[in-house]
């Protein structure tokens, strides 16, 4: 039997506290105008004291489960993408597993920074396709506010906290793999495409870690170079995803990009020949929430009725590592 991963539900959660650009400009040498023009960001959500990545993940997971009409015990695989886990170990995923009432199966964290959700989607899809799990919860959750150097205007204005989650279920394909007349019209995850290049490790990293120096550390980034590489590599991986499925940019109903910079998002939309109305943008309100940005955008666009069953959704992301990837899903 051949399986495909169908999307059953989606949910997102943002901490209550909103920090505007003007608020940051009170303590930093920056302006609302600079941040908006160079990034598209107006505000970001920041977790409250004591509010952890697991807390955000649980809220998003509960909403995704509710949207899917399922309970925690219906899930047998939980993959949590995060670069800001609660503890060095155990995996934050196991905490979330217990809190949502998922009593069996396997739960683990996955670390690919801003590409984490695409990586987690690829891993869950592989488990479901190969019959190793029946229903998966794929979560991206971050509290980047905890690893920012709040005196570095080049990085701290860019990020926010949040979580998003997706429920997937393995369902038999209409035809056997490769036999279906039009496999790209069948619902479910069509394909995922992952890449990494460790030679660019030093362009975006955190200067702390349990083995390195025992500290959590702060995020450091060569923004200009990351920007250049993002435009180049995201364009390549998006082309790869479309070609693998015999599709063109204009076949896409919704581009759901990682929300790192509005200028990168616009460049990708133009490249695919998509009108701005087909690109899901949350960066103005969420800023860059790393692994949470794509599932948060999915949650928003499904809740407000933009993404509908049968729509073709293209997701892409690039982050520290460097890591990058894309996923095509027939909703
Ligand atoms: O999610 C992971 C992937 N991350 C990304 O994709 C981020 C990619 N990079 C970017 O989004 C952009 O490079 C940034 C938004 C980080 C920076 O924009 P930029 O247009 O590349 O600016 P820049 O770094 O070249 O800086 C231009 C000027 C500099 O001043 P000087 O040296 O020209 O005097 C910076 O010091 O802007 C200055 N600057 C700021 N000014 C006001 C940098 N940050 C700020 C700030 N407010 N917050």
JSON list of N, CA and C and ligand atoms in Angstrom, two decimals, residues 29-31 34-35 38-39 114 153-154 157-159 204 221 223-224 226-227 230 258 260-261 263-264 288 318-319, ligand 1:
[
{"chain": "A", "resi": 29, "resn": "UNK", "atom": "N", "xyz": [19.42, 52.64, 18.74]},
{"chain": "A", "resi": 29, "resn": "UNK", "atom": "CA", "xyz": [19.62, 53.65, 17.70]},
{"chain": "A", "resi": 29, "resn": "UNK", "atom": "C", "xyz": [18.98, 53.14, 16.41]},
{"chain": "A", "resi": 30, "resn": "UNK", "atom": "N", "xyz": [17.64, 53.19, 16.37]},
{"chain": "A", "resi": 30, "resn": "UNK", "atom": "CA", "xyz": [16.90, 52.73, 15.19]},
{"chain": "A", "resi": 30, "resn": "UNK", "atom": "C", "xyz": [15.63, 53.56, 15.06]},
{"chain": "A", "resi": 31, "resn": "UNK", "atom": "N", "xyz": [14.91, 53.37, 13.95]},
{"chain": "A", "resi": 31, "resn": "UNK", "atom": "CA", "xyz": [13.64, 54.07, 13.76]},
{"chain": "A", "resi": 31, "resn": "UNK", "atom": "C", "xyz": [12.62, 53.11, 13.18]},
{"chain": "A", "resi": 34, "resn": "UNK", "atom": "N", "xyz": [13.14, 52.98, 9.37]},
{"chain": "A", "resi": 34, "resn": "UNK", "atom": "CA", "xyz": [14.22, 52.09, 8.89]},
{"chain": "A", "resi": 34, "resn": "UNK", "atom": "C", "xyz": [13.76, 50.64, 8.92]},
{"chain": "A", "resi": 35, "resn": "UNK", "atom": "N", "xyz": [13.19, 50.22, 10.02]},
{"chain": "A", "resi": 35, "resn": "UNK", "atom": "CA", "xyz": [12.80, 48.81, 10.15]},
{"chain": "A", "resi": 35, "resn": "UNK", "atom": "C", "xyz": [11.74, 48.44, 9.12]},
{"chain": "A", "resi": 38, "resn": "UNK", "atom": "N", "xyz": [13.39, 48.51, 5.42]},
{"chain": "A", "resi": 38, "resn": "UNK", "atom": "CA", "xyz": [14.40, 47.49, 5.11]},
{"chain": "A", "resi": 38, "resn": "UNK", "atom": "C", "xyz": [13.88, 46.07, 5.33]},
{"chain": "A", "resi": 39, "resn": "UNK", "atom": "N", "xyz": [12.80, 45.90, 6.15]},
{"chain": "A", "resi": 39, "resn": "UNK", "atom": "CA", "xyz": [12.36, 44.53, 6.48]},
{"chain": "A", "resi": 39, "resn": "UNK", "atom": "C", "xyz": [10.87, 44.28, 6.30]},
{"chain": "A", "resi": 114, "resn": "UNK", "atom": "N", "xyz": [15.62, 28.39, 10.95]},
{"chain": "A", "resi": 114, "resn": "UNK", "atom": "CA", "xyz": [14.45, 28.93, 10.24]},
{"chain": "A", "resi": 114, "resn": "UNK", "atom": "C", "xyz": [13.86, 27.95, 9.23]},
{"chain": "A", "resi": 153, "resn": "UNK", "atom": "N", "xyz": [21.26, 46.39, 17.13]},
{"chain": "A", "resi": 153, "resn": "UNK", "atom": "CA", "xyz": [20.13, 46.82, 16.29]},
{"chain": "A", "resi": 153, "resn": "UNK", "atom": "C", "xyz": [20.06, 46.04, 14.97]},
{"chain": "A", "resi": 154, "resn": "UNK", "atom": "N", "xyz": [21.18, 45.46, 14.55]},
{"chain": "A", "resi": 154, "resn": "UNK", "atom": "CA", "xyz": [21.22, 44.73, 13.29]},
{"chain": "A", "resi": 154, "resn": "UNK", "atom": "C", "xyz": [20.52, 43.37, 13.36]},
{"chain": "A", "resi": 157, "resn": "UNK", "atom": "N", "xyz": [15.90, 43.65, 16.11]},
{"chain": "A", "resi": 157, "resn": "UNK", "atom": "CA", "xyz": [14.63, 44.19, 15.59]},
{"chain": "A", "resi": 157, "resn": "UNK", "atom": "C", "xyz": [13.93, 43.21, 14.66]},
{"chain": "A", "resi": 158, "resn": "UNK", "atom": "N", "xyz": [14.64, 42.15, 14.28]},
{"chain": "A", "resi": 158, "resn": "UNK", "atom": "CA", "xyz": [14.16, 41.28, 13.19]},
{"chain": "A", "resi": 158, "resn": "UNK", "atom": "C", "xyz": [13.28, 40.12, 13.64]},
{"chain": "A", "resi": 159, "resn": "UNK", "atom": "N", "xyz": [13.36, 39.72, 14.90]},
{"chain": "A", "resi": 159, "resn": "UNK", "atom": "CA", "xyz": [12.77, 38.44, 15.31]},
{"chain": "A", "resi": 159, "resn": "UNK", "atom": "C", "xyz": [11.61, 38.60, 16.29]},
{"chain": "A", "resi": 204, "resn": "UNK", "atom": "N", "xyz": [25.40, 32.88, 10.28]},
{"chain": "A", "resi": 204, "resn": "UNK", "atom": "CA", "xyz": [24.20, 32.99, 11.14]},
{"chain": "A", "resi": 204, "resn": "UNK", "atom": "C", "xyz": [24.29, 31.90, 12.19]},
{"chain": "A", "resi": 221, "resn": "UNK", "atom": "N", "xyz": [24.59, 37.50, 13.14]},
{"chain": "A", "resi": 221, "resn": "UNK", "atom": "CA", "xyz": [24.25, 37.31, 11.72]},
{"chain": "A", "resi": 221, "resn": "UNK", "atom": "C", "xyz": [24.95, 38.33, 10.82]},
{"chain": "A", "resi": 223, "resn": "UNK", "atom": "N", "xyz": [23.89, 39.90, 8.00]},
{"chain": "A", "resi": 223, "resn": "UNK", "atom": "CA", "xyz": [22.60, 40.06, 7.34]},
{"chain": "A", "resi": 223, "resn": "UNK", "atom": "C", "xyz": [22.65, 40.20, 5.83]},
{"chain": "A", "resi": 224, "resn": "UNK", "atom": "N", "xyz": [23.59, 41.02, 5.35]},
{"chain": "A", "resi": 224, "resn": "UNK", "atom": "CA", "xyz": [23.64, 41.30, 3.91]},
{"chain": "A", "resi": 224, "resn": "UNK", "atom": "C", "xyz": [23.93, 40.03, 3.11]},
{"chain": "A", "resi": 226, "resn": "UNK", "atom": "N", "xyz": [23.53, 36.90, 4.11]},
{"chain": "A", "resi": 226, "resn": "UNK", "atom": "CA", "xyz": [22.40, 35.96, 4.25]},
{"chain": "A", "resi": 226, "resn": "UNK", "atom": "C", "xyz": [21.29, 36.34, 3.27]},
{"chain": "A", "resi": 227, "resn": "UNK", "atom": "N", "xyz": [21.04, 37.63, 3.16]},
{"chain": "A", "resi": 227, "resn": "UNK", "atom": "CA", "xyz": [20.01, 38.13, 2.25]},
{"chain": "A", "resi": 227, "resn": "UNK", "atom": "C", "xyz": [20.32, 37.67, 0.82]},
{"chain": "A", "resi": 230, "resn": "UNK", "atom": "N", "xyz": [19.94, 33.94, 0.45]},
{"chain": "A", "resi": 230, "resn": "UNK", "atom": "CA", "xyz": [18.53, 33.53, 0.55]},
{"chain": "A", "resi": 230, "resn": "UNK", "atom": "C", "xyz": [17.84, 33.67, -0.80]},
{"chain": "A", "resi": 258, "resn": "UNK", "atom": "N", "xyz": [8.96, 31.61, 4.22]},
{"chain": "A", "resi": 258, "resn": "UNK", "atom": "CA", "xyz": [9.52, 31.99, 5.51]},
{"chain": "A", "resi": 258, "resn": "UNK", "atom": "C", "xyz": [9.53, 33.51, 5.58]},
{"chain": "A", "resi": 260, "resn": "UNK", "atom": "N", "xyz": [11.30, 36.30, 6.68]},
{"chain": "A", "resi": 260, "resn": "UNK", "atom": "CA", "xyz": [12.56, 36.87, 7.19]},
{"chain": "A", "resi": 260, "resn": "UNK", "atom": "C", "xyz": [12.71, 38.33, 6.79]},
{"chain": "A", "resi": 261, "resn": "UNK", "atom": "N", "xyz": [12.28, 38.65, 5.58]},
{"chain": "A", "resi": 261, "resn": "UNK", "atom": "CA", "xyz": [12.40, 40.02, 5.08]},
{"chain": "A", "resi": 261, "resn": "UNK", "atom": "C", "xyz": [11.40, 40.18, 3.93]},
{"chain": "A", "resi": 263, "resn": "UNK", "atom": "N", "xyz": [11.42, 42.08, 1.52]},
{"chain": "A", "resi": 263, "resn": "UNK", "atom": "CA", "xyz": [12.07, 42.22, 0.20]},
{"chain": "A", "resi": 263, "resn": "UNK", "atom": "C", "xyz": [12.41, 40.85, -0.39]},
{"chain": "A", "resi": 264, "resn": "UNK", "atom": "N", "xyz": [12.78, 39.89, 0.48]},
{"chain": "A", "resi": 264, "resn": "UNK", "atom": "CA", "xyz": [13.05, 38.52, -0.02]},
{"chain": "A", "resi": 264, "resn": "UNK", "atom": "C", "xyz": [11.73, 37.89, -0.47]},
{"chain": "A", "resi": 288, "resn": "UNK", "atom": "N", "xyz": [10.26, 37.84, 12.19]},
{"chain": "A", "resi": 288, "resn": "UNK", "atom": "CA", "xyz": [10.78, 36.52, 11.85]},
{"chain": "A", "resi": 288, "resn": "UNK", "atom": "C", "xyz": [10.69, 35.62, 13.08]},
{"chain": "A", "resi": 318, "resn": "UNK", "atom": "N", "xyz": [14.83, 29.52, 4.45]},
{"chain": "A", "resi": 318, "resn": "UNK", "atom": "CA", "xyz": [16.27, 29.37, 4.60]},
{"chain": "A", "resi": 318, "resn": "UNK", "atom": "C", "xyz": [16.68, 29.89, 5.97]},
{"chain": "A", "resi": 319, "resn": "UNK", "atom": "N", "xyz": [17.66, 29.22, 6.58]},
{"chain": "A", "resi": 319, "resn": "UNK", "atom": "CA", "xyz": [18.11, 29.65, 7.90]},
{"chain": "A", "resi": 319, "resn": "UNK", "atom": "C", "xyz": [19.53, 29.23, 8.19]},
{"chain": "B", "resi": 1, "resn": "LIG", "atom": "O1", "xyz": [15.69, 33.85, 8.95]},
{"chain": "B", "resi": 1, "resn": "LIG", "atom": "C1", "xyz": [17.01, 33.63, 8.60]},
{"chain": "B", "resi": 1, "resn": "LIG", "atom": "C2", "xyz": [17.34, 34.35, 7.39]},
{"chain": "B", "resi": 1, "resn": "LIG", "atom": "N1", "xyz": [17.54, 35.75, 7.68]},
{"chain": "B", "resi": 1, "resn": "LIG", "atom": "C3", "xyz": [17.43, 36.61, 6.72]},
{"chain": "B", "resi": 1, "resn": "LIG", "atom": "O2", "xyz": [17.08, 36.23, 5.62]},
{"chain": "B", "resi": 1, "resn": "LIG", "atom": "C4", "xyz": [17.81, 38.04, 7.00]},
{"chain": "B", "resi": 1, "resn": "LIG", "atom": "C5", "xyz": [18.50, 38.57, 5.77]},
{"chain": "B", "resi": 1, "resn": "LIG", "atom": "N2", "xyz": [19.02, 39.92, 5.92]},
{"chain": "B", "resi": 1, "resn": "LIG", "atom": "C6", "xyz": [18.25, 41.01, 6.00]},
{"chain": "B", "resi": 1, "resn": "LIG", "atom": "O3", "xyz": [17.05, 40.92, 6.10]},
{"chain": "B", "resi": 1, "resn": "LIG", "atom": "C7", "xyz": [18.91, 42.37, 5.88]},
{"chain": "B", "resi": 1, "resn": "LIG", "atom": "O4", "xyz": [20.27, 42.19, 5.51]},
{"chain": "B", "resi": 1, "resn": "LIG", "atom": "C8", "xyz": [18.86, 43.20, 7.18]},
{"chain": "B", "resi": 1, "resn": "LIG", "atom": "C9", "xyz": [17.43, 43.65, 7.40]},
{"chain": "B", "resi": 1, "resn": "LIG", "atom": "C10", "xyz": [19.36, 42.40, 8.34]},
{"chain": "B", "resi": 1, "resn": "LIG", "atom": "C11", "xyz": [19.72, 44.46, 7.01]},
{"chain": "B", "resi": 1, "resn": "LIG", "atom": "O5", "xyz": [19.32, 45.20, 5.87]},
{"chain": "B", "resi": 1, "resn": "LIG", "atom": "P1", "xyz": [20.42, 45.75, 4.84]},
{"chain": "B", "resi": 1, "resn": "LIG", "atom": "O6", "xyz": [19.70, 46.52, 3.85]},
{"chain": "B", "resi": 1, "resn": "LIG", "atom": "O7", "xyz": [21.19, 44.55, 4.39]},
{"chain": "B", "resi": 1, "resn": "LIG", "atom": "O8", "xyz": [21.26, 46.70, 5.75]},
{"chain": "B", "resi": 1, "resn": "LIG", "atom": "P2", "xyz": [22.80, 46.61, 6.16]},
{"chain": "B", "resi": 1, "resn": "LIG", "atom": "O9", "xyz": [23.04, 45.49, 7.08]},
{"chain": "B", "resi": 1, "resn": "LIG", "atom": "O10", "xyz": [23.66, 46.74, 4.95]},
{"chain": "B", "resi": 1, "resn": "LIG", "atom": "O11", "xyz": [22.94, 47.95, 6.96]},
{"chain": "B", "resi": 1, "resn": "LIG", "atom": "C12", "xyz": [22.77, 49.21, 6.32]},
{"chain": "B", "resi": 1, "resn": "LIG", "atom": "C13", "xyz": [22.92, 50.28, 7.38]},
{"chain": "B", "resi": 1, "resn": "LIG", "atom": "C14", "xyz": [24.15, 50.08, 8.24]},
{"chain": "B", "resi": 1, "resn": "LIG", "atom": "O12", "xyz": [24.68, 51.36, 8.54]},
{"chain": "B", "resi": 1, "resn": "LIG", "atom": "P3", "xyz": [25.98, 51.94, 7.79]},
{"chain": "B", "resi": 1, "resn": "LIG", "atom": "O13", "xyz": [27.05, 50.94, 8.07]},
{"chain": "B", "resi": 1, "resn": "LIG", "atom": "O14", "xyz": [25.57, 51.99, 6.34]},
{"chain": "B", "resi": 1, "resn": "LIG", "atom": "O15", "xyz": [26.16, 53.26, 8.42]},
{"chain": "B", "resi": 1, "resn": "LIG", "atom": "C15", "xyz": [23.64, 49.46, 9.50]},
{"chain": "B", "resi": 1, "resn": "LIG", "atom": "O16", "xyz": [24.44, 49.75, 10.61]},
{"chain": "B", "resi": 1, "resn": "LIG", "atom": "O17", "xyz": [21.81, 50.22, 8.28]},
{"chain": "B", "resi": 1, "resn": "LIG", "atom": "C16", "xyz": [22.30, 50.14, 9.62]},
{"chain": "B", "resi": 1, "resn": "LIG", "atom": "N3", "xyz": [21.35, 49.40, 10.42]},
{"chain": "B", "resi": 1, "resn": "LIG", "atom": "C17", "xyz": [20.32, 49.97, 11.04]},
{"chain": "B", "resi": 1, "resn": "LIG", "atom": "N4", "xyz": [19.90, 51.24, 11.08]},
{"chain": "B", "resi": 1, "resn": "LIG", "atom": "C18", "xyz": [18.80, 51.51, 11.80]},
{"chain": "B", "resi": 1, "resn": "LIG", "atom": "C19", "xyz": [21.32, 48.07, 10.67]},
{"chain": "B", "resi": 1, "resn": "LIG", "atom": "N5", "xyz": [20.29, 47.78, 11.47]},
{"chain": "B", "resi": 1, "resn": "LIG", "atom": "C20", "xyz": [19.66, 48.94, 11.71]},
{"chain": "B", "resi": 1, "resn": "LIG", "atom": "C21", "xyz": [18.51, 49.27, 12.45]},
{"chain": "B", "resi": 1, "resn": "LIG", "atom": "N6", "xyz": [18.13, 50.57, 12.47]},
{"chain": "B", "resi": 1, "resn": "LIG", "atom": "N7", "xyz": [17.79, 48.37, 13.14]}
]
